[in-house]
Tab-separated table of N, CA and C in Angstrom:
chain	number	residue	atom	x	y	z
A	1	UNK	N	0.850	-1.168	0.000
A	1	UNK	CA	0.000	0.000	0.000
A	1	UNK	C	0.895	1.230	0.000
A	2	UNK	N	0.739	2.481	-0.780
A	2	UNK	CA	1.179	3.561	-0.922
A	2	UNK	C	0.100	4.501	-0.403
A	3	UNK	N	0.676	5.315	0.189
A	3	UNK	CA	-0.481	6.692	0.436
A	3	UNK	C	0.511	8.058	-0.371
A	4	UNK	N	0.322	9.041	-1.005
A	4	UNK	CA	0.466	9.547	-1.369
A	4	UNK	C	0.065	11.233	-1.277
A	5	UNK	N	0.882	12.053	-0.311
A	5	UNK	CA	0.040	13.350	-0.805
A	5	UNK	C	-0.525	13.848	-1.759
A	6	UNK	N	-1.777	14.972	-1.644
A	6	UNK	CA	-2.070	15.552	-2.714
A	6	UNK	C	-1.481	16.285	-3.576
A	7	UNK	N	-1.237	16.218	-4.632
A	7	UNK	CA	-0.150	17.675	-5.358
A	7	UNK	C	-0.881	18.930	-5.579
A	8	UNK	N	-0.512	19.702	-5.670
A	8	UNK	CA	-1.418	21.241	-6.133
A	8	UNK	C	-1.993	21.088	-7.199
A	9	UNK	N	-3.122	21.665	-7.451
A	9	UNK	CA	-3.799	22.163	-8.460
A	9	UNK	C	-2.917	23.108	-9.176
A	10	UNK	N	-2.996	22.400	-10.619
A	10	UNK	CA	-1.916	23.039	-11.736
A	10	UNK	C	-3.239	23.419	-13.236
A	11	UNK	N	-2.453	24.741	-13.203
A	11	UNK	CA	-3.190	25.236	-14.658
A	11	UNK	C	-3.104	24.784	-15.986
A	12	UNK	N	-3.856	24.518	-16.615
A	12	UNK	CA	-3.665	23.549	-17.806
A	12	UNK	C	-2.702	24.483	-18.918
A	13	UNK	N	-2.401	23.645	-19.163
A	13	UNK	CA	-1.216	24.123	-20.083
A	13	UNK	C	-2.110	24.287	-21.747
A	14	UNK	N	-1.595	25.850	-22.165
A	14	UNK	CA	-2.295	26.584	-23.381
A	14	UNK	C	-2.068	25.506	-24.658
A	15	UNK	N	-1.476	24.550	-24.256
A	15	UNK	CA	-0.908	23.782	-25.696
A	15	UNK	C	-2.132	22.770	-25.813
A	16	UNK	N	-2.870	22.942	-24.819
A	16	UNK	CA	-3.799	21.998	-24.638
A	16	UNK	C	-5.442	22.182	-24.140
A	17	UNK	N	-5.193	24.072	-23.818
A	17	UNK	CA	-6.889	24.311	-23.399
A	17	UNK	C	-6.903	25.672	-23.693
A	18	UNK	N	-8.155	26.227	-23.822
A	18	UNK	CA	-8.368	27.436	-24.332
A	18	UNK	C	-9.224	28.035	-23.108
A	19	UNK	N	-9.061	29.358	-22.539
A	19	UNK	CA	-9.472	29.492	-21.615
A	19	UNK	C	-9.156	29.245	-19.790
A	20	UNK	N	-9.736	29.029	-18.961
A	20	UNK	CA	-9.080	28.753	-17.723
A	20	UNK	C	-9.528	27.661	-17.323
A	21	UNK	N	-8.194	26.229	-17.337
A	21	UNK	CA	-9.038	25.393	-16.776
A	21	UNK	C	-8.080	24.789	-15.771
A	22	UNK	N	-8.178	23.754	-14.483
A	22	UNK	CA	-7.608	23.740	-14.051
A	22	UNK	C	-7.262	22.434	-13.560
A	23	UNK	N	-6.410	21.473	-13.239
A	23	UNK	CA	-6.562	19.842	-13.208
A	23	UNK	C	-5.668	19.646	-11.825
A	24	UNK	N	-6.475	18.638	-11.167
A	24	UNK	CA	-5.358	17.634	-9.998
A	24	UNK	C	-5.536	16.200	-10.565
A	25	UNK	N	-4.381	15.822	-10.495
A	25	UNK	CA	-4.091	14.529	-10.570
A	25	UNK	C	-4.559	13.554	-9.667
A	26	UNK	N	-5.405	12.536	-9.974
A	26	UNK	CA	-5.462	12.004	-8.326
A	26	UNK	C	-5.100	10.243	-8.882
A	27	UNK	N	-4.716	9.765	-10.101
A	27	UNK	CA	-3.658	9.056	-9.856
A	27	UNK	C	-3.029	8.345	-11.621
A	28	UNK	N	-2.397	7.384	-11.543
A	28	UNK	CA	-1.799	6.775	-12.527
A	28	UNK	C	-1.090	5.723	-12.499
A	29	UNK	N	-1.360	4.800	-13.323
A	29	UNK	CA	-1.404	3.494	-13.277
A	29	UNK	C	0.000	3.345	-13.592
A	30	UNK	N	0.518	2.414	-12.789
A	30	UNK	CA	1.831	1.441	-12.872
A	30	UNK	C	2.063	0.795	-13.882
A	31	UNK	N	3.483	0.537	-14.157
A	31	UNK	CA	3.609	-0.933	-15.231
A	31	UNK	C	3.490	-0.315	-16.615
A	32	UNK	N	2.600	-0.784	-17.305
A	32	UNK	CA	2.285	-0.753	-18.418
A	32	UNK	C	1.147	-0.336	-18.900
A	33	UNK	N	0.149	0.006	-17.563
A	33	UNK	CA	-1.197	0.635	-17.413
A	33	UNK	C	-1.242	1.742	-17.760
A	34	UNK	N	-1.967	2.257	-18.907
A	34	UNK	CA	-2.272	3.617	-19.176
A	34	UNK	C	-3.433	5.075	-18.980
A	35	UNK	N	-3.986	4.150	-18.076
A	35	UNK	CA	-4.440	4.796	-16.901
A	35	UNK	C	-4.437	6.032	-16.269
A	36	UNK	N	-5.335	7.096	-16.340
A	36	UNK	CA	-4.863	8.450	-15.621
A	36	UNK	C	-5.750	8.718	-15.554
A	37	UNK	N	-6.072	9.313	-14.230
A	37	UNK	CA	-7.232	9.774	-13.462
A	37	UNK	C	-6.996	11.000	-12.842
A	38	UNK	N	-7.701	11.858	-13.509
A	38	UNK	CA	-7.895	13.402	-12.785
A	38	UNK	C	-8.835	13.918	-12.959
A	39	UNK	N	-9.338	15.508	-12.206
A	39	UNK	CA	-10.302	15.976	-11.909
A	39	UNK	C	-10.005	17.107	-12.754
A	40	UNK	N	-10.706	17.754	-13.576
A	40	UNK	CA	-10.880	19.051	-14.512
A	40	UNK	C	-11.575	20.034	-13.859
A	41	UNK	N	-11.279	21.082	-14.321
A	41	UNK	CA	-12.562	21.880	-13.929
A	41	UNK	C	-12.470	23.189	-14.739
A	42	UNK	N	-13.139	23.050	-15.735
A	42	UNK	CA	-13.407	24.655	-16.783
A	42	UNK	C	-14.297	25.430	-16.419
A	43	UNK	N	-13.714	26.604	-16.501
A	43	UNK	CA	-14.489	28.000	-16.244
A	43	UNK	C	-15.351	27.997	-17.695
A	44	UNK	N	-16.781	28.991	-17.302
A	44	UNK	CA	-16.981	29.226	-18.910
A	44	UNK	C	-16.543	29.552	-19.778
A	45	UNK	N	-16.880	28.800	-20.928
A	45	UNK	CA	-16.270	28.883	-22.728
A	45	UNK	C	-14.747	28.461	-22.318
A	46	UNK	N	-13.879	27.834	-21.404
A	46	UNK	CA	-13.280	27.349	-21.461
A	46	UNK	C	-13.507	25.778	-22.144
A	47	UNK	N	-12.277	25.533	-22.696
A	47	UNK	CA	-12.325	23.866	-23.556
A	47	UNK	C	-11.056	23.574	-23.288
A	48	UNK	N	-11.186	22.033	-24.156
A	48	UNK	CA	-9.574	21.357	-24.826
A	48	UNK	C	-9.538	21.823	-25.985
A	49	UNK	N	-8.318	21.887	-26.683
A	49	UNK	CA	-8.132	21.245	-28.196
A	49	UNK	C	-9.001	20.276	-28.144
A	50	UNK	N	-9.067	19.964	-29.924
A	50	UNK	CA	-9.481	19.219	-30.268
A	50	UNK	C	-8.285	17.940	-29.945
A	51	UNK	N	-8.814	16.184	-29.800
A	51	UNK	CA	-7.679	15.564	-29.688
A	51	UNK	C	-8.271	14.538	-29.283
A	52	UNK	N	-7.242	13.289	-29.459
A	52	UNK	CA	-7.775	11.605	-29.142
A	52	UNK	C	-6.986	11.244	-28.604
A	53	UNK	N	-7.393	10.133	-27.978
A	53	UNK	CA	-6.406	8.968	-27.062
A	53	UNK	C	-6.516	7.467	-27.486
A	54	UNK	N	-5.861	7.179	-27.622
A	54	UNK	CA	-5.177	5.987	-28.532
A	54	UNK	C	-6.317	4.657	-27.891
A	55	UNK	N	-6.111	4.893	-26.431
A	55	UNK	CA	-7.210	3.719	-25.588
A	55	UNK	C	-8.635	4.463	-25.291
A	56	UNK	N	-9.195	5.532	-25.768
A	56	UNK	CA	-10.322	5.851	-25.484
A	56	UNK	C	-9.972	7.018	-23.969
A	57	UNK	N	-11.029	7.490	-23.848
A	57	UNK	CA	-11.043	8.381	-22.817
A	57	UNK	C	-13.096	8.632	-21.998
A	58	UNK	N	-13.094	8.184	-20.747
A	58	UNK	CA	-14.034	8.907	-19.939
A	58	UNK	C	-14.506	9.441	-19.107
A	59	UNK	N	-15.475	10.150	-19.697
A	59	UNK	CA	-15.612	11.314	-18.452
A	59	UNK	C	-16.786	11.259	-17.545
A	60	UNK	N	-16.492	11.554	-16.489
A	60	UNK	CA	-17.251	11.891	-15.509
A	60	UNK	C	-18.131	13.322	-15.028
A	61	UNK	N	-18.976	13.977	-15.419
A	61	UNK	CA	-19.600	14.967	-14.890
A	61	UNK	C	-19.924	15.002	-13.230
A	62	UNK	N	-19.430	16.055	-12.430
A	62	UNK	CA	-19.588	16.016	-11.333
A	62	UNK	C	-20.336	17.561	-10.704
A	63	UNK	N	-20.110	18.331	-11.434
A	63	UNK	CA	-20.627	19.786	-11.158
A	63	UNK	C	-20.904	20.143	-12.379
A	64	UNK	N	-21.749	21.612	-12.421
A	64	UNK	CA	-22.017	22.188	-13.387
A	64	UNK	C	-22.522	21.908	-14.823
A	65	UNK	N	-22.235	22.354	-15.417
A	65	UNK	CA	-22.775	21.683	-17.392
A	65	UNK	C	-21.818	22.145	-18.158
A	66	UNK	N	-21.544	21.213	-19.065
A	66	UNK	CA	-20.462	21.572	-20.253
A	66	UNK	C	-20.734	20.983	-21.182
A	67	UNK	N	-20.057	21.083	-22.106
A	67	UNK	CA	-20.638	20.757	-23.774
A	67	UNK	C	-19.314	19.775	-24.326
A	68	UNK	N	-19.774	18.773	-25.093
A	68	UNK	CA	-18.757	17.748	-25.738
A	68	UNK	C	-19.041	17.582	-26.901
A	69	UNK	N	-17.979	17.019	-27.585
A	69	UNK	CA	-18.421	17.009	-29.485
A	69	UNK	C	-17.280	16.394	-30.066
A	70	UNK	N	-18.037	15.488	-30.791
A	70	UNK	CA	-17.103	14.401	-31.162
A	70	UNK	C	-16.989	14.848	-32.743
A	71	UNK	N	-15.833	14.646	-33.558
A	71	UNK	CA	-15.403	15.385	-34.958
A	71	UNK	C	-16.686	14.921	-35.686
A	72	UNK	N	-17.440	15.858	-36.493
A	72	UNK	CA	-18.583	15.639	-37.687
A	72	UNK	C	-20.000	15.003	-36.651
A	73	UNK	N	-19.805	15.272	-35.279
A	73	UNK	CA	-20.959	15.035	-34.647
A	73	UNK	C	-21.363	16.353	-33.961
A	74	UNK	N	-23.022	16.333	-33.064
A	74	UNK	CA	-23.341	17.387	-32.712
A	74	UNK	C	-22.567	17.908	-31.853
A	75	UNK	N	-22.989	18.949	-31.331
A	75	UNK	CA	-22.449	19.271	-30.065
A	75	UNK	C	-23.563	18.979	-28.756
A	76	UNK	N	-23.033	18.687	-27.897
A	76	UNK	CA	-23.592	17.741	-26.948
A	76	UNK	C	-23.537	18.881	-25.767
A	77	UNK	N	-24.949	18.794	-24.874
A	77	UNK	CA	-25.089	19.400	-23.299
A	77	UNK	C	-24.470	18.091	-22.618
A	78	UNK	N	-23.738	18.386	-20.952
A	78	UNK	CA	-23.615	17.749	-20.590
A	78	UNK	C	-23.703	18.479	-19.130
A	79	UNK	N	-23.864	17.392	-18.045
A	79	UNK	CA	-24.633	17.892	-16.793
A	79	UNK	C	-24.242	16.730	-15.774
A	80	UNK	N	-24.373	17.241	-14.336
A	80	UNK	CA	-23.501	16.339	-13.270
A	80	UNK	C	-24.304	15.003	-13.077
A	81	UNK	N	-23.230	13.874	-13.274
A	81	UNK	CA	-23.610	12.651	-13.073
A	81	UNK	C	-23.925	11.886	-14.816
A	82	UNK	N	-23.300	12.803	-15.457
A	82	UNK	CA	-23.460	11.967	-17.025
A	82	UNK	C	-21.803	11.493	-16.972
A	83	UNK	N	-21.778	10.167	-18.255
A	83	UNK	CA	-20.993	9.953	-18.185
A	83	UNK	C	-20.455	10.018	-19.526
A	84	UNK	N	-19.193	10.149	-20.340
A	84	UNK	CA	-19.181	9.965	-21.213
A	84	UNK	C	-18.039	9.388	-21.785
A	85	UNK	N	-18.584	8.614	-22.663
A	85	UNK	CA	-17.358	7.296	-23.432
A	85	UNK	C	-16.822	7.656	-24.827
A	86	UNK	N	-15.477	7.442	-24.762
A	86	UNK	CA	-14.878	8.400	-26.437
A	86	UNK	C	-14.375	7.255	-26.577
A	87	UNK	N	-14.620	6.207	-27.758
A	87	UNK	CA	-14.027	5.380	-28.396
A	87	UNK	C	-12.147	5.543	-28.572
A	88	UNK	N	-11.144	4.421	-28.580
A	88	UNK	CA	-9.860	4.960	-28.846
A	88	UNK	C	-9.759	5.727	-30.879
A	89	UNK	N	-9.223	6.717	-30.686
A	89	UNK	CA	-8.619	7.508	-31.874
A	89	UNK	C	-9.446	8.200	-32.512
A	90	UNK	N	-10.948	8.522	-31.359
A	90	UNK	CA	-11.664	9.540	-31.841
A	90	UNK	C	-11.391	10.685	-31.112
A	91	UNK	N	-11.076	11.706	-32.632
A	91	UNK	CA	-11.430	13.038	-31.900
A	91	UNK	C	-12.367	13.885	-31.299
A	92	UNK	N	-11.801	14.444	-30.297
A	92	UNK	CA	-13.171	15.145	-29.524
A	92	UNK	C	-12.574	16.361	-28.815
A	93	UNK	N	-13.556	17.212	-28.536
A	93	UNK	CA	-13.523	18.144	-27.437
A	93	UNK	C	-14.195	18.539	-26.472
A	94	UNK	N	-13.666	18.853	-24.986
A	94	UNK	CA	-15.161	18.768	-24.262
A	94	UNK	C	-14.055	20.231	-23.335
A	95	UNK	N	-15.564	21.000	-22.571
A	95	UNK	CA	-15.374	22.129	-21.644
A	95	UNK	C	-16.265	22.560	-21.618
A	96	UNK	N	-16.492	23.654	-20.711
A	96	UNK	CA	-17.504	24.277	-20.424
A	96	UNK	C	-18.432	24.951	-20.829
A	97	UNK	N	-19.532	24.939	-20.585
A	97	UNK	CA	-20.691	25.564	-21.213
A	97	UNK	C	-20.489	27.091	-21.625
A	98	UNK	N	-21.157	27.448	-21.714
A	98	UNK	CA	-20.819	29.316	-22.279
A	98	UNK	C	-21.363	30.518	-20.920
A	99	UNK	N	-22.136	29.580	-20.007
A	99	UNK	CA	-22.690	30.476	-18.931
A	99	UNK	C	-22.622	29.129	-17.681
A	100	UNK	N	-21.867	29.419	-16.879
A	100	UNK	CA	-21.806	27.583	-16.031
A	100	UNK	C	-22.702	28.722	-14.438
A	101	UNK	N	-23.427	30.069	-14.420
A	101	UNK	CA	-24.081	30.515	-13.477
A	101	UNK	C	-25.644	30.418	-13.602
């Protein structure tokens, strides 16, 4: 068993979000596991790039509403307690709604 402090909340890096968003790590898989688990949190009209992950990527809604959109699909509401599943090597983008008050 490992216990691990928390690390700070770090600002997402511009190469990768538009707007203010902000991420903690809360963990990552050993070995050969590609695995990464963290908590987001976009201000309004904050987003990602557009972009894919080789093994798929999902998300968890826990607060507020934000919008997701997968390349040549709609754009999607999204709201706390949805979940959402991105197939591996589809592109997508997801962040915050345009008014999250």
């Amino acid at each position: 068993m490992e216990v691990r402090p928390k690390k700070p909340t770090a600002k997402g890096p511009t190469e990768w979000f538009t707007g203010d968003v902000w991420i903690d790590g809360i963990g990552q898989g050993g070995g050969h596991s590609p695995v990464t688990i963290g908590s987001v949190h976009f201000t309004p009209r904050a987003r990602t790039a557009w972009h894919s992950h080789t093994v798929g990527q999902t998300l968890y809604v826990t607060e507020g509403e934000g919008r997701v959109q997968s390349r040549g699909g709609p754009r999607v509401t999204i709201r706390p307690g949805d979940v959402v599943s991105s197939p591996g090597d589809e592109w997508h983008w997801h962040g915050g709604a345009p008014d999250l008050s």
